[in-house]
Short mmCIF file of C-alpha atoms in Angstrom, two decimals:
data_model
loop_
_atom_site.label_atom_id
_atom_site.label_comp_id
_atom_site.label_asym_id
_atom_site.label_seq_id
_atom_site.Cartn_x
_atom_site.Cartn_y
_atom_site.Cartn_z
CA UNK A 1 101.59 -48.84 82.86
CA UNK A 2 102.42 -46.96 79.56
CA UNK A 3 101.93 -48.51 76.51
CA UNK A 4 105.66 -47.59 75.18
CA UNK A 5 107.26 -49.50 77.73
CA UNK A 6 110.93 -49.35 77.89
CA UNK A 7 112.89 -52.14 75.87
CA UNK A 8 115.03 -52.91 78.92
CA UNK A 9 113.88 -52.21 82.62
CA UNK A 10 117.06 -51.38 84.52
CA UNK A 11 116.29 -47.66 85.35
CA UNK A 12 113.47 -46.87 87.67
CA UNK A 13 112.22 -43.43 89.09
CA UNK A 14 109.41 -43.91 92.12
CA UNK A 15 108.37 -40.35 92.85
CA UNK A 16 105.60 -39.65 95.24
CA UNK A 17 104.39 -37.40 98.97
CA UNK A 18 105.41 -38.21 102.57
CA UNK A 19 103.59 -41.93 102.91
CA UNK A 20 102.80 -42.46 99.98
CA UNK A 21 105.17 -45.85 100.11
CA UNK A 22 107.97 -44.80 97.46
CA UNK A 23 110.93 -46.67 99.82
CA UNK A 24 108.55 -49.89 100.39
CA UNK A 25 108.11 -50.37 96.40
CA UNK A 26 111.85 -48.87 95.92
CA UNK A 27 113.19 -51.84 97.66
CA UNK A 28 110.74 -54.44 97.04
CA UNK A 29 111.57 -53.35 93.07
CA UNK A 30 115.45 -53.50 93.90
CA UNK A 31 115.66 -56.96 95.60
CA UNK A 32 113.77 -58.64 93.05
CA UNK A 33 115.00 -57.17 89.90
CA UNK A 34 117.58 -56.89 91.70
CA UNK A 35 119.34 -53.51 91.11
CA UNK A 36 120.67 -50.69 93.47
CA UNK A 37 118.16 -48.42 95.31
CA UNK A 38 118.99 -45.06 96.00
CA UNK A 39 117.23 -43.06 98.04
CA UNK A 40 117.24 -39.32 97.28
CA UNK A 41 116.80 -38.22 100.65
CA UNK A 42 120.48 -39.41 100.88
CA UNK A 43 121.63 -37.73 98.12
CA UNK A 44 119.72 -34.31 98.49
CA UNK A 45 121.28 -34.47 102.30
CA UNK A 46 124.53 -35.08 103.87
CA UNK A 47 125.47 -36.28 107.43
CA UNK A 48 127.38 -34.29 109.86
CA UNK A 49 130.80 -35.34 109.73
CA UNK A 50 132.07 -38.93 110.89
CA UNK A 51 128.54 -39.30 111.80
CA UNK A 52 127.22 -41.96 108.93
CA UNK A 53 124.42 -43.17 111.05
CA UNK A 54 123.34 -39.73 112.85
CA UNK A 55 119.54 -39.62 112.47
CA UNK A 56 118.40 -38.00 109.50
CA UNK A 57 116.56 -34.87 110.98
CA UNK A 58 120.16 -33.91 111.86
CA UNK A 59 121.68 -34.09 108.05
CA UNK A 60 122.26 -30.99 106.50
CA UNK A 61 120.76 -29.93 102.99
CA UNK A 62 123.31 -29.89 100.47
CA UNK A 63 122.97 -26.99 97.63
CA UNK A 64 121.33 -27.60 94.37
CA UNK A 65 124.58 -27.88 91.99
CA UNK A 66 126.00 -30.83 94.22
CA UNK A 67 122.42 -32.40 93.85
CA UNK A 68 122.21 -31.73 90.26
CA UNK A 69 125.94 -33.37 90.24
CA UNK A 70 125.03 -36.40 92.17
CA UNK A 71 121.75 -36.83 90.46
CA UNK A 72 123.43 -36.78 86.82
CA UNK A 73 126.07 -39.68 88.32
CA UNK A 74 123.55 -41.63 89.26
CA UNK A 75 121.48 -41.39 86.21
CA UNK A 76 124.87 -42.33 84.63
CA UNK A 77 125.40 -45.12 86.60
CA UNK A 78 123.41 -47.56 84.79
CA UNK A 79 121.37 -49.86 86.89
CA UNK A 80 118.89 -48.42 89.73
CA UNK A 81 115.78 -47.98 91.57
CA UNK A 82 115.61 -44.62 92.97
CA UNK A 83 112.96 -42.80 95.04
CA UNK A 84 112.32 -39.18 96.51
CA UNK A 85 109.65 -36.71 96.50
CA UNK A 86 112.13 -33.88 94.64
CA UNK A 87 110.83 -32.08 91.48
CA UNK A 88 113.74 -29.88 89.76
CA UNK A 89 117.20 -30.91 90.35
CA UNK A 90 116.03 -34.64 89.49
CA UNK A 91 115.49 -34.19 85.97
CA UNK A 92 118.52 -36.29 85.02
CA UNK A 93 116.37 -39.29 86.71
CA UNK A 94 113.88 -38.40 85.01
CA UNK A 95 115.14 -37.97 81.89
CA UNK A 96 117.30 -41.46 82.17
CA UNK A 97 114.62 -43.65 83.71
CA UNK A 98 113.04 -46.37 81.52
CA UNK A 99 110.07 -46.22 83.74
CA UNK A 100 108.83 -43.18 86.25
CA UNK A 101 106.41 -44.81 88.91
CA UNK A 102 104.21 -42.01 90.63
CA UNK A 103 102.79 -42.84 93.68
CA UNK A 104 99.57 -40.00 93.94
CA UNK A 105 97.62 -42.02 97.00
CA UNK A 106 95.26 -39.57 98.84
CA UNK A 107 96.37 -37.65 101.81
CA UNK A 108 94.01 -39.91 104.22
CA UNK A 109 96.10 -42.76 103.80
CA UNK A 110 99.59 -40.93 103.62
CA UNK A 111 99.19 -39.11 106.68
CA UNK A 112 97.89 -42.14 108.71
CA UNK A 113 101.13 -43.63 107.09
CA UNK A 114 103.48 -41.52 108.47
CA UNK A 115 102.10 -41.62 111.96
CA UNK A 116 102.29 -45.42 112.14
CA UNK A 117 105.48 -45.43 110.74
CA UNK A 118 106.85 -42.87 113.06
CA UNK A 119 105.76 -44.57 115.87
CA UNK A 120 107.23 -48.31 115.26
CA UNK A 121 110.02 -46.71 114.40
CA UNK A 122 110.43 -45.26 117.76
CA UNK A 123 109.35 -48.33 119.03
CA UNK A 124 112.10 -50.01 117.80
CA UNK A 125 114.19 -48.17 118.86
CA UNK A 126 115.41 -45.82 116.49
CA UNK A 127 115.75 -42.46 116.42
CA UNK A 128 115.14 -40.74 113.18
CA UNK A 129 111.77 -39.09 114.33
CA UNK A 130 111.02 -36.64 116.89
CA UNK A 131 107.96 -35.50 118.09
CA UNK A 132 108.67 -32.22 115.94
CA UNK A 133 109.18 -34.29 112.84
CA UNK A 134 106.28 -36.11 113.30
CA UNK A 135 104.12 -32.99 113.34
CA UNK A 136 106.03 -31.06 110.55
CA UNK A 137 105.92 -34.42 108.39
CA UNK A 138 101.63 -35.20 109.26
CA UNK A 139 100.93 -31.10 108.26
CA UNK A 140 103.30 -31.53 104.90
CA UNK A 141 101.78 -34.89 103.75
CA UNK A 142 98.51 -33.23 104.02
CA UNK A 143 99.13 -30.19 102.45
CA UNK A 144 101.04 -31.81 99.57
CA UNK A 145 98.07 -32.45 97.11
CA UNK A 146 96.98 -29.32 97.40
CA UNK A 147 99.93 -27.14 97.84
CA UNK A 148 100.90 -24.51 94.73
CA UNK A 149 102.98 -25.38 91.94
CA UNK A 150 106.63 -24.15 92.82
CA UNK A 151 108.62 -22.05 91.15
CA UNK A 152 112.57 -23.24 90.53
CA UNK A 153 113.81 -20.54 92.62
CA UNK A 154 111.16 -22.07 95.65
CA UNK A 155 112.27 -25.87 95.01
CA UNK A 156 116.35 -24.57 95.23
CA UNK A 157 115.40 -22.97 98.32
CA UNK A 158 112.94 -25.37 100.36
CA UNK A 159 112.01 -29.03 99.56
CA UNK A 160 109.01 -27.92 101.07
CA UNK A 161 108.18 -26.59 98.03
CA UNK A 162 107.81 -29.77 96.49
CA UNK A 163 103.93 -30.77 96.08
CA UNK A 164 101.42 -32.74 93.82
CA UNK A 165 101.28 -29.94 91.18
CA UNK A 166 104.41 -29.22 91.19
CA UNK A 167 105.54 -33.06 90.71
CA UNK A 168 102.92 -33.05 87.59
CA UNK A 169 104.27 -29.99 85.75
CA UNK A 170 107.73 -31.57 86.52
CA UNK A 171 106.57 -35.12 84.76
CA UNK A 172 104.93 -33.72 81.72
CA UNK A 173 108.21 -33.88 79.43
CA UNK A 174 108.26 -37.52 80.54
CA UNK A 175 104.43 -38.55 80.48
CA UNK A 176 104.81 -41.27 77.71
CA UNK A 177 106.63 -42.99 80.48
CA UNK A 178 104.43 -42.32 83.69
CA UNK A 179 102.70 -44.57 85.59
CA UNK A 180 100.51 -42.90 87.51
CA UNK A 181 99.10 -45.00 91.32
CA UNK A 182 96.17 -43.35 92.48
CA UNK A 183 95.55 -46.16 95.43
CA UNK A 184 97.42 -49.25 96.51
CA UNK A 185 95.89 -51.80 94.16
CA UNK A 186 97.08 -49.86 90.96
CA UNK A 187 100.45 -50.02 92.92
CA UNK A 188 100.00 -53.85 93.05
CA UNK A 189 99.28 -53.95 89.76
CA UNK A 190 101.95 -51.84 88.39
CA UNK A 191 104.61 -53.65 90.60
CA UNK A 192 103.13 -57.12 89.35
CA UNK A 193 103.53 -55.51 85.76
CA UNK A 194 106.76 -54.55 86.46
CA UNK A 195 108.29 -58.29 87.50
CA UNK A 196 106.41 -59.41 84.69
CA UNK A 197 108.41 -57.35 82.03
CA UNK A 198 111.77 -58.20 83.96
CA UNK A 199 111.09 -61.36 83.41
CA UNK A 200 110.21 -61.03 79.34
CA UNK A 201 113.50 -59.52 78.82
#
């Protein structure tokens, strides 16, 4: 955790790969806080029309300005737990959060991740991942640690864009307030440290 901790703890930033378990700590964060989670995926994407519940490989990508627009709302909005693996049009999150959790697990245990959660997700029924997605999803969560730092003009045009380097040239403004989870105990840890403060304040 960093040692400046924020006075109050009602703005929280989980950024992180494909896998790397940014919803599971989002959530676990915003029911015991408790405070609204956001997920970015949902704001960096819209649904085709009258179609709330569509699955997701079938939302469109909404240009940068309305993300930059939603994203500075929200950071307004006082109270939340938002995650997302977007570098660039997120600096308002950044910027706002009291604490910015990165989740930097290595690519053997994000990948394996995604597979397991693809597949009891189609198990249960749902139908947010394809075979396709599966594929294109494995390939980026093990290319993401490695992958070049982007450019702005990349991130605006592909999320794909978005990598490890990228995501640590994007944090340095905010490093003070960085908590950095290299494996899942120091994510234990930092969400144990995390109740902890609620609780002091």
């Amino acid at each position: 955790m960093p040692k400046d901790d924020a006075t109050g703890l009602s703005r929280v930033l989980i950024l992180g790969g494909p896998g790397s378990g940014k919803t599971t700590l989002a959530r676990a964060l915003g029911s015991r806080l408790p405070m609204p989670h956001h997920e970015l995926d949902r704001v960096a994407y819209d649904p085709p029309d009258g179609k709330p519940d569509a699955p997701f490989w079938q939302w469109a990508r909404v240009p940068d300005g309305v993300r930059q627009e939603r994203a500075i709302a929200l950071a307004a909005s006082g109270r939340w737990v938002a995650d997302g693996l977007y570098a660039g049009w997120t600096a308002p999150l950044r910027d706002a959060a009291d604490i910015i959790i990165w989740l930097d697990l290595p690519p053997r245990v994000t990948t394996w991740r995604v597979i397991k959660r693809a597949v009891a997700h189609r198990w249960r029924g749902g139908r947010d991942w394809d075979i396709r997605s599966v594929l294109r999803v494995a390939r980026g969560t093990r290319s993401y640690s490695t992958r070049p730092a982007a450019t702005v003009k990349q991130l605006r045009e592909r999320d794909s864009a978005n990598g490890a380097h990228t995501l640590e040239a994007f944090l340095r403004p905010a490093t003070h307030r960085v908590a950095r989870c290299r494996n899942a105990r120091q994510v234990r840890q930092t969400l144990a440290e995390l109740l902890s403060l609620a609780l002091e304040i």
